[in-house]
């Protein structure tokens, strides 16, 4: 890994990848294999760091997030890609350069030049404010049943109602266990919703949740205002997904509100859903920063697609420059000259 400090933006790369998670590393690997000079700036704060294992990623199911990233870094550097971590890998902002390309400024005061940028900075899960909840996030305070449902199958699961999708969440988790309780907390239920939950055999616990209870290092239940208690070994919450878009914002790129069924659930960087191209030429985005609901496999795929688009753009630019140089070296050629015509 390259942890050296660059005091001026003199270190130059074909592509700088901002973000060393699954999407960023997948993009860097593809570009390194395409023989591009690539640098990954990794702040070292992956979204899934609290989780002990990752699931649903073909070939790596059950691996730890740290293990997956370590393997990915080794693969990138094995093909000649470079990785900077720590303050030197924490990108703060980027500037467009007059002659083309970008200068990316990092937390240690260094800067690097990039012909193209791939932003893969991910998102932040903004959690409900409850004592003890954040400490258990990714362990037995959960969000995605496709990531953690199997691990708590047939166990008592409570769903914290904080938004319009609480009933939907309860329905989803019922696929993994029939021991689901919806905690109304701060969201009143409509009559039809209560009827649906009753028909599905989903219990409802009224009242605001005041805290979490643990036995040893395992969630045992939640406490309710007024002294009630609901036993559970997993608590499901609905976080707000906020894009880590500081570098993108420094370039003037728009951040969009993400809505689902008319309700705001977070923000994302606007980018083409296939190629990852943003509104600013030379900048692409991949992973959760542009697609908050994407899982690991999808984020990796997005990184690869963006890398292919970036390499294609570089190839086109190289072709244009080569043609311009060729014509400048021999002004008599070009256009229709040199093409034989038959009468």
Coordinates of C-alpha atoms in Angstrom, one line a residue:
X1 CA 0.0 0.0 0.0
X2 CA 1.1 3.6 -0.7
X3 CA 0.9 5.6 2.5
X4 CA 3.5 8.2 1.4
X5 CA 2.5 11.8 1.7
X6 CA 2.3 13.9 -1.5
X7 CA 2.7 17.6 -0.5
X8 CA 1.6 18.9 -3.9
X9 CA -0.8 17.4 -6.4
X10 CA 2.2 16.0 -8.4
X11 CA 1.4 12.3 -8.1
X12 CA -0.7 11.6 -11.1
X13 CA -3.0 8.6 -11.9
X14 CA -5.3 7.6 -14.7
X15 CA -8.0 7.0 -12.2
X16 CA -8.4 7.8 -8.5
X17 CA -11.1 5.8 -6.7
X18 CA -12.5 7.6 -3.7
X19 CA -13.6 4.8 -1.3
X20 CA -12.1 1.4 -0.6
X21 CA -15.2 -0.6 0.0
X22 CA -16.6 -3.4 -2.2
X23 CA -17.7 -1.1 -5.1
X24 CA -14.4 0.9 -5.1
X25 CA -12.2 -2.1 -4.9
X26 CA -14.1 -3.9 -7.7
X27 CA -13.7 -0.9 -9.9
X28 CA -10.0 -0.6 -9.0
X29 CA -9.4 -4.2 -9.8
X30 CA -11.1 -4.0 -13.2
X31 CA -9.1 -0.9 -14.0
X32 CA -5.8 -2.3 -12.8
X33 CA -6.4 -5.4 -14.9
X34 CA -7.0 -3.0 -17.8
X35 CA -3.4 -1.7 -17.2
X36 CA -4.5 1.6 -15.9
X37 CA -2.6 3.5 -13.2
X38 CA -5.0 3.4 -10.3
X39 CA -5.1 4.8 -6.8
X40 CA -7.6 3.9 -4.2
X41 CA -8.2 6.4 -1.4
X42 CA -9.5 4.4 1.6
X43 CA -10.6 6.3 4.8
X44 CA -11.0 2.9 6.5
X45 CA -14.6 3.3 7.6
X46 CA -16.7 0.7 5.8
X47 CA -20.4 0.7 6.4
X48 CA -20.6 -2.9 7.3
X49 CA -17.7 -2.9 9.8
X50 CA -19.9 -3.7 12.8
X51 CA -21.1 -6.9 11.3
X52 CA -19.2 -10.1 12.1
X53 CA -20.1 -11.8 8.9
X54 CA -21.4 -11.0 5.4
X55 CA -24.0 -13.1 3.6
X56 CA -25.5 -13.5 0.2
X57 CA -22.2 -12.8 -1.6
X58 CA -21.6 -15.8 -3.8
X59 CA -18.4 -17.5 -2.9
X60 CA -17.8 -15.4 0.2
X61 CA -20.9 -16.2 2.3
X62 CA -20.0 -16.2 6.0
X63 CA -16.7 -14.3 5.5
X64 CA -16.1 -11.2 7.7
X65 CA -16.3 -7.8 6.0
X66 CA -12.7 -7.2 7.0
X67 CA -11.6 -10.4 5.3
X68 CA -13.4 -9.6 2.1
X69 CA -11.7 -6.1 2.0
X70 CA -8.3 -7.6 2.8
X71 CA -8.6 -10.0 -0.1
X72 CA -9.8 -7.3 -2.4
X73 CA -6.9 -5.0 -1.5
X74 CA -4.4 -7.7 -2.2
X75 CA -6.0 -8.4 -5.6
X76 CA -5.9 -4.7 -6.5
X77 CA -2.3 -4.3 -5.5
X78 CA -1.4 -7.6 -7.1
X79 CA -2.2 -6.0 -10.5
X80 CA -0.2 -2.9 -9.8
X81 CA -3.0 -0.7 -8.2
X82 CA -2.0 1.4 -5.3
X83 CA -4.0 2.0 -2.0
X84 CA -3.6 4.8 0.4
X85 CA -5.2 4.5 3.9
X86 CA -5.6 6.6 7.0
X87 CA -5.5 10.4 6.8
X88 CA -3.7 10.2 3.5
X89 CA -6.5 8.0 2.2
X90 CA -9.3 10.2 3.5
X91 CA -10.4 12.4 0.6
X92 CA -11.9 15.7 1.7
X93 CA -12.6 17.5 -1.6
X94 CA -11.7 17.6 -5.2
X95 CA -11.1 20.4 -7.7
X96 CA -11.3 20.5 -11.5
X97 CA -7.9 21.4 -13.0
X98 CA -7.7 24.0 -15.8
X99 CA -5.9 21.6 -18.2
X100 CA -8.3 18.8 -17.5
X101 CA -8.6 16.2 -14.8
X102 CA -8.9 16.7 -11.0
X103 CA -6.9 17.3 -7.9
X104 CA -8.1 15.4 -4.9
X105 CA -7.2 16.8 -1.5
X106 CA -6.8 14.5 1.5
X107 CA -6.9 14.9 5.3
X108 CA -3.1 14.8 5.7
X109 CA -2.7 17.9 3.5
X110 CA -1.6 15.9 0.5
X111 CA -3.2 16.0 -3.0
X112 CA -3.2 13.7 -6.0
X113 CA -4.0 14.3 -9.6
X114 CA -6.6 12.1 -11.4
X115 CA -7.5 11.9 -15.0
X116 CA -10.9 10.4 -14.0
X117 CA -12.6 9.9 -10.7
X118 CA -14.7 7.0 -9.4
X119 CA -16.6 8.0 -6.2
X120 CA -17.5 5.0 -4.1
X121 CA -17.8 6.5 -0.7
X122 CA -20.9 4.7 0.4
X123 CA -23.4 5.9 2.9
X124 CA -24.1 6.5 6.6
X125 CA -26.9 4.7 8.4
X126 CA -28.6 7.2 10.6
X127 CA -30.2 5.2 13.4
X128 CA -33.1 5.9 15.7
X129 CA -32.0 7.5 19.0
X130 CA -32.4 4.8 21.6
X131 CA -30.0 4.1 24.5
X132 CA -27.8 1.1 23.6
X133 CA -29.1 0.7 20.1
X134 CA -26.0 2.0 18.1
X135 CA -23.7 -0.3 20.1
X136 CA -25.6 -3.3 18.9
X137 CA -26.0 -2.2 15.3
X138 CA -25.0 -4.9 12.8
X139 CA -25.0 -7.6 15.5
X140 CA -28.5 -8.0 16.8
X141 CA -29.9 -4.6 15.8
X142 CA -30.6 -5.3 12.2
X143 CA -32.1 -3.8 9.0
X144 CA -31.9 -6.2 6.1
X145 CA -33.4 -9.7 6.3
X146 CA -31.5 -10.8 3.3
X147 CA -28.3 -10.1 5.2
X148 CA -29.2 -11.4 8.6
X149 CA -32.6 -13.2 8.4
X150 CA -31.2 -16.7 8.3
X151 CA -29.1 -16.1 11.4
X152 CA -32.2 -15.3 13.5
X153 CA -34.6 -17.7 11.9
X154 CA -37.4 -19.0 14.2
X155 CA -36.2 -16.6 16.9
X156 CA -38.3 -13.8 18.5
X157 CA -37.8 -10.6 16.4
X158 CA -39.1 -7.2 17.2
X159 CA -39.6 -4.5 14.6
X160 CA -39.3 -0.8 15.7
X161 CA -41.9 1.3 14.0
X162 CA -40.4 4.7 13.2
X163 CA -41.6 5.3 9.6
X164 CA -44.1 4.3 6.9
X165 CA -42.5 1.0 6.1
X166 CA -42.7 -0.6 9.6
X167 CA -45.6 -2.8 8.7
X168 CA -43.9 -3.9 5.5
X169 CA -40.7 -4.7 7.5
X170 CA -42.8 -6.9 9.9
X171 CA -44.2 -8.7 6.9
X172 CA -40.8 -9.3 5.4
X173 CA -39.3 -10.7 8.6
X174 CA -42.2 -13.1 9.0
X175 CA -40.7 -14.9 6.1
X176 CA -37.8 -16.0 8.4
X177 CA -39.7 -16.4 11.7
X178 CA -43.3 -16.5 12.9
X179 CA -42.3 -14.9 16.2
X180 CA -42.5 -11.3 15.0
X181 CA -43.7 -8.4 17.2
X182 CA -44.3 -4.9 15.9
X183 CA -43.4 -2.2 18.4
X184 CA -45.6 0.9 17.6
X185 CA -43.0 3.2 19.3
X186 CA -43.5 6.6 17.6
X187 CA -45.8 5.5 14.7
X188 CA -49.5 5.0 15.2
X189 CA -51.1 2.1 13.2
X190 CA -54.1 2.5 11.0
X191 CA -57.0 0.1 11.4
X192 CA -56.4 -1.8 8.2
X193 CA -52.7 -2.2 9.2
X194 CA -53.7 -3.7 12.5
X195 CA -56.1 -6.1 10.7
X196 CA -53.4 -7.2 8.3
X197 CA -50.9 -7.8 11.2
X198 CA -53.5 -9.8 13.0
X199 CA -54.3 -11.9 9.9
X200 CA -50.6 -12.7 9.6
X201 CA -50.1 -13.6 13.2
X202 CA -47.8 -10.6 13.9
X203 CA -48.1 -9.3 17.5
X204 CA -48.3 -5.6 18.3
X205 CA -46.8 -4.0 21.4
X206 CA -48.1 -0.5 22.1
X207 CA -46.0 2.3 23.6
X208 CA -42.7 4.0 23.1
X209 CA -39.5 1.9 23.4
X210 CA -37.2 3.3 26.1
X211 CA -34.2 1.0 25.9
X212 CA -32.6 -2.3 25.1
X213 CA -31.9 -5.2 27.5
X214 CA -29.0 -7.7 27.0
X215 CA -28.0 -10.9 28.7
X216 CA -24.3 -11.2 28.5
X217 CA -23.5 -10.0 25.0
X218 CA -26.8 -10.9 23.5
X219 CA -30.0 -8.9 23.1
X220 CA -32.7 -10.2 25.3
X221 CA -35.5 -7.6 24.9
X222 CA -36.7 -4.0 24.8
X223 CA -38.3 -2.0 27.5
X224 CA -41.4 0.1 27.0
X225 CA -42.6 3.3 28.6
X226 CA -44.8 2.4 31.6
X227 CA -42.7 -0.6 32.5
X228 CA -43.6 -3.1 29.8
X229 CA -41.1 -5.4 28.2
X230 CA -41.0 -7.4 24.9
X231 CA -38.6 -10.3 24.7
X232 CA -36.6 -10.5 21.5
X233 CA -33.2 -11.7 20.3
X234 CA -33.1 -9.3 17.3
X235 CA -34.4 -5.7 16.9
X236 CA -35.2 -4.5 13.4
X237 CA -34.9 -0.8 12.6
X238 CA -35.3 1.4 9.6
X239 CA -32.3 3.7 9.3
X240 CA -32.1 6.8 7.1
X241 CA -29.5 6.3 4.3
X242 CA -27.3 9.4 4.0
X243 CA -24.8 9.5 1.1
X244 CA -21.2 10.3 1.9
X245 CA -21.1 12.9 -0.8
X246 CA -18.6 15.4 0.5
X247 CA -16.2 15.0 -2.4
X248 CA -19.0 15.0 -4.9
X249 CA -20.5 18.1 -3.4
X250 CA -17.1 19.9 -3.6
X251 CA -17.3 19.4 -7.4
X252 CA -20.9 20.8 -7.5
X253 CA -22.5 17.5 -8.1
X254 CA -26.2 17.3 -7.0
X255 CA -27.3 15.0 -4.2
X256 CA -30.9 13.7 -4.6
X257 CA -33.5 12.8 -2.1
X258 CA -34.4 9.1 -2.2
X259 CA -38.1 8.4 -1.8
X260 CA -40.0 5.2 -1.5
X261 CA -43.8 5.1 -1.7
X262 CA -43.8 8.8 -1.3
X263 CA -41.7 8.9 1.9
X264 CA -38.1 10.1 2.1
X265 CA -35.6 7.5 3.2
X266 CA -32.3 9.2 2.5
X267 CA -30.0 10.8 -0.1
X268 CA -27.8 9.7 -2.9
X269 CA -25.5 11.0 -5.5
X270 CA -27.2 11.2 -8.9
X271 CA -25.6 8.9 -11.4
X272 CA -26.5 6.8 -14.4
X273 CA -27.9 3.5 -13.1
X274 CA -25.9 1.4 -15.6
X275 CA -22.6 3.2 -16.2
X276 CA -22.4 5.3 -13.0
X277 CA -21.7 8.4 -15.0
X278 CA -22.5 11.6 -13.1
X279 CA -23.5 15.0 -14.5
X280 CA -19.8 16.1 -14.4
X281 CA -17.7 14.7 -17.2
X282 CA -14.9 12.6 -15.9
X283 CA -16.6 11.6 -12.7
X284 CA -18.4 8.3 -12.1
X285 CA -20.1 6.9 -9.0
X286 CA -20.7 3.3 -7.8
X287 CA -22.1 1.5 -4.8
X288 CA -24.3 2.8 -2.0
X289 CA -23.4 6.4 -2.5
X290 CA -25.5 6.2 -5.7
X291 CA -27.8 3.3 -4.9
X292 CA -28.6 3.1 -1.2
X293 CA -30.5 -0.2 -1.4
X294 CA -27.8 -2.0 -3.2
X295 CA -26.3 -5.1 -1.5
X296 CA -22.6 -6.2 -1.7
X297 CA -22.9 -8.2 -4.9
X298 CA -24.7 -5.3 -6.6
X299 CA -22.2 -2.8 -5.3
X300 CA -19.3 -4.9 -6.7
X301 CA -21.1 -5.2 -10.1
X302 CA -21.7 -1.4 -10.2
X303 CA -18.0 -0.8 -9.5
X304 CA -17.1 -3.1 -12.4
X305 CA -19.6 -1.4 -14.8
X306 CA -18.3 2.0 -13.9
X307 CA -14.7 0.9 -14.4
X308 CA -15.5 -0.4 -17.9
X309 CA -17.1 2.9 -18.7
X310 CA -14.1 4.8 -17.4
X311 CA -11.7 2.7 -19.4
X312 CA -13.8 3.1 -22.5
X313 CA -13.7 6.9 -22.0
X314 CA -9.9 6.9 -21.6
X315 CA -9.6 4.8 -24.7
X316 CA -11.6 7.3 -26.7
X317 CA -9.6 10.2 -25.4
X318 CA -6.3 8.4 -26.3
X319 CA -7.6 7.8 -29.8
X320 CA -8.5 11.4 -30.2
X321 CA -5.1 12.6 -29.0
X322 CA -3.3 10.1 -31.2
X323 CA -5.2 11.2 -34.2
X324 CA -4.6 14.9 -33.5
X325 CA -0.9 14.2 -33.0
X326 CA -0.8 12.2 -36.2
X327 CA -2.4 15.0 -38.2
X328 CA -0.2 17.6 -36.7
X329 CA 2.9 15.7 -37.6
X330 CA 1.7 15.3 -41.2
X331 CA -0.6 18.2 -42.1
X332 CA -0.9 17.0 -45.7
X333 CA -2.8 14.0 -44.6
X334 CA -6.3 13.7 -43.0
X335 CA -9.8 14.3 -44.2
X336 CA -10.4 12.8 -47.6
X337 CA -6.8 13.1 -48.8
X338 CA -5.1 9.9 -49.5
X339 CA -8.3 8.1 -50.4
X340 CA -8.2 6.7 -53.9
X341 CA -11.3 7.4 -56.1
X342 CA -12.3 5.3 -59.1
X343 CA -13.9 7.1 -61.9

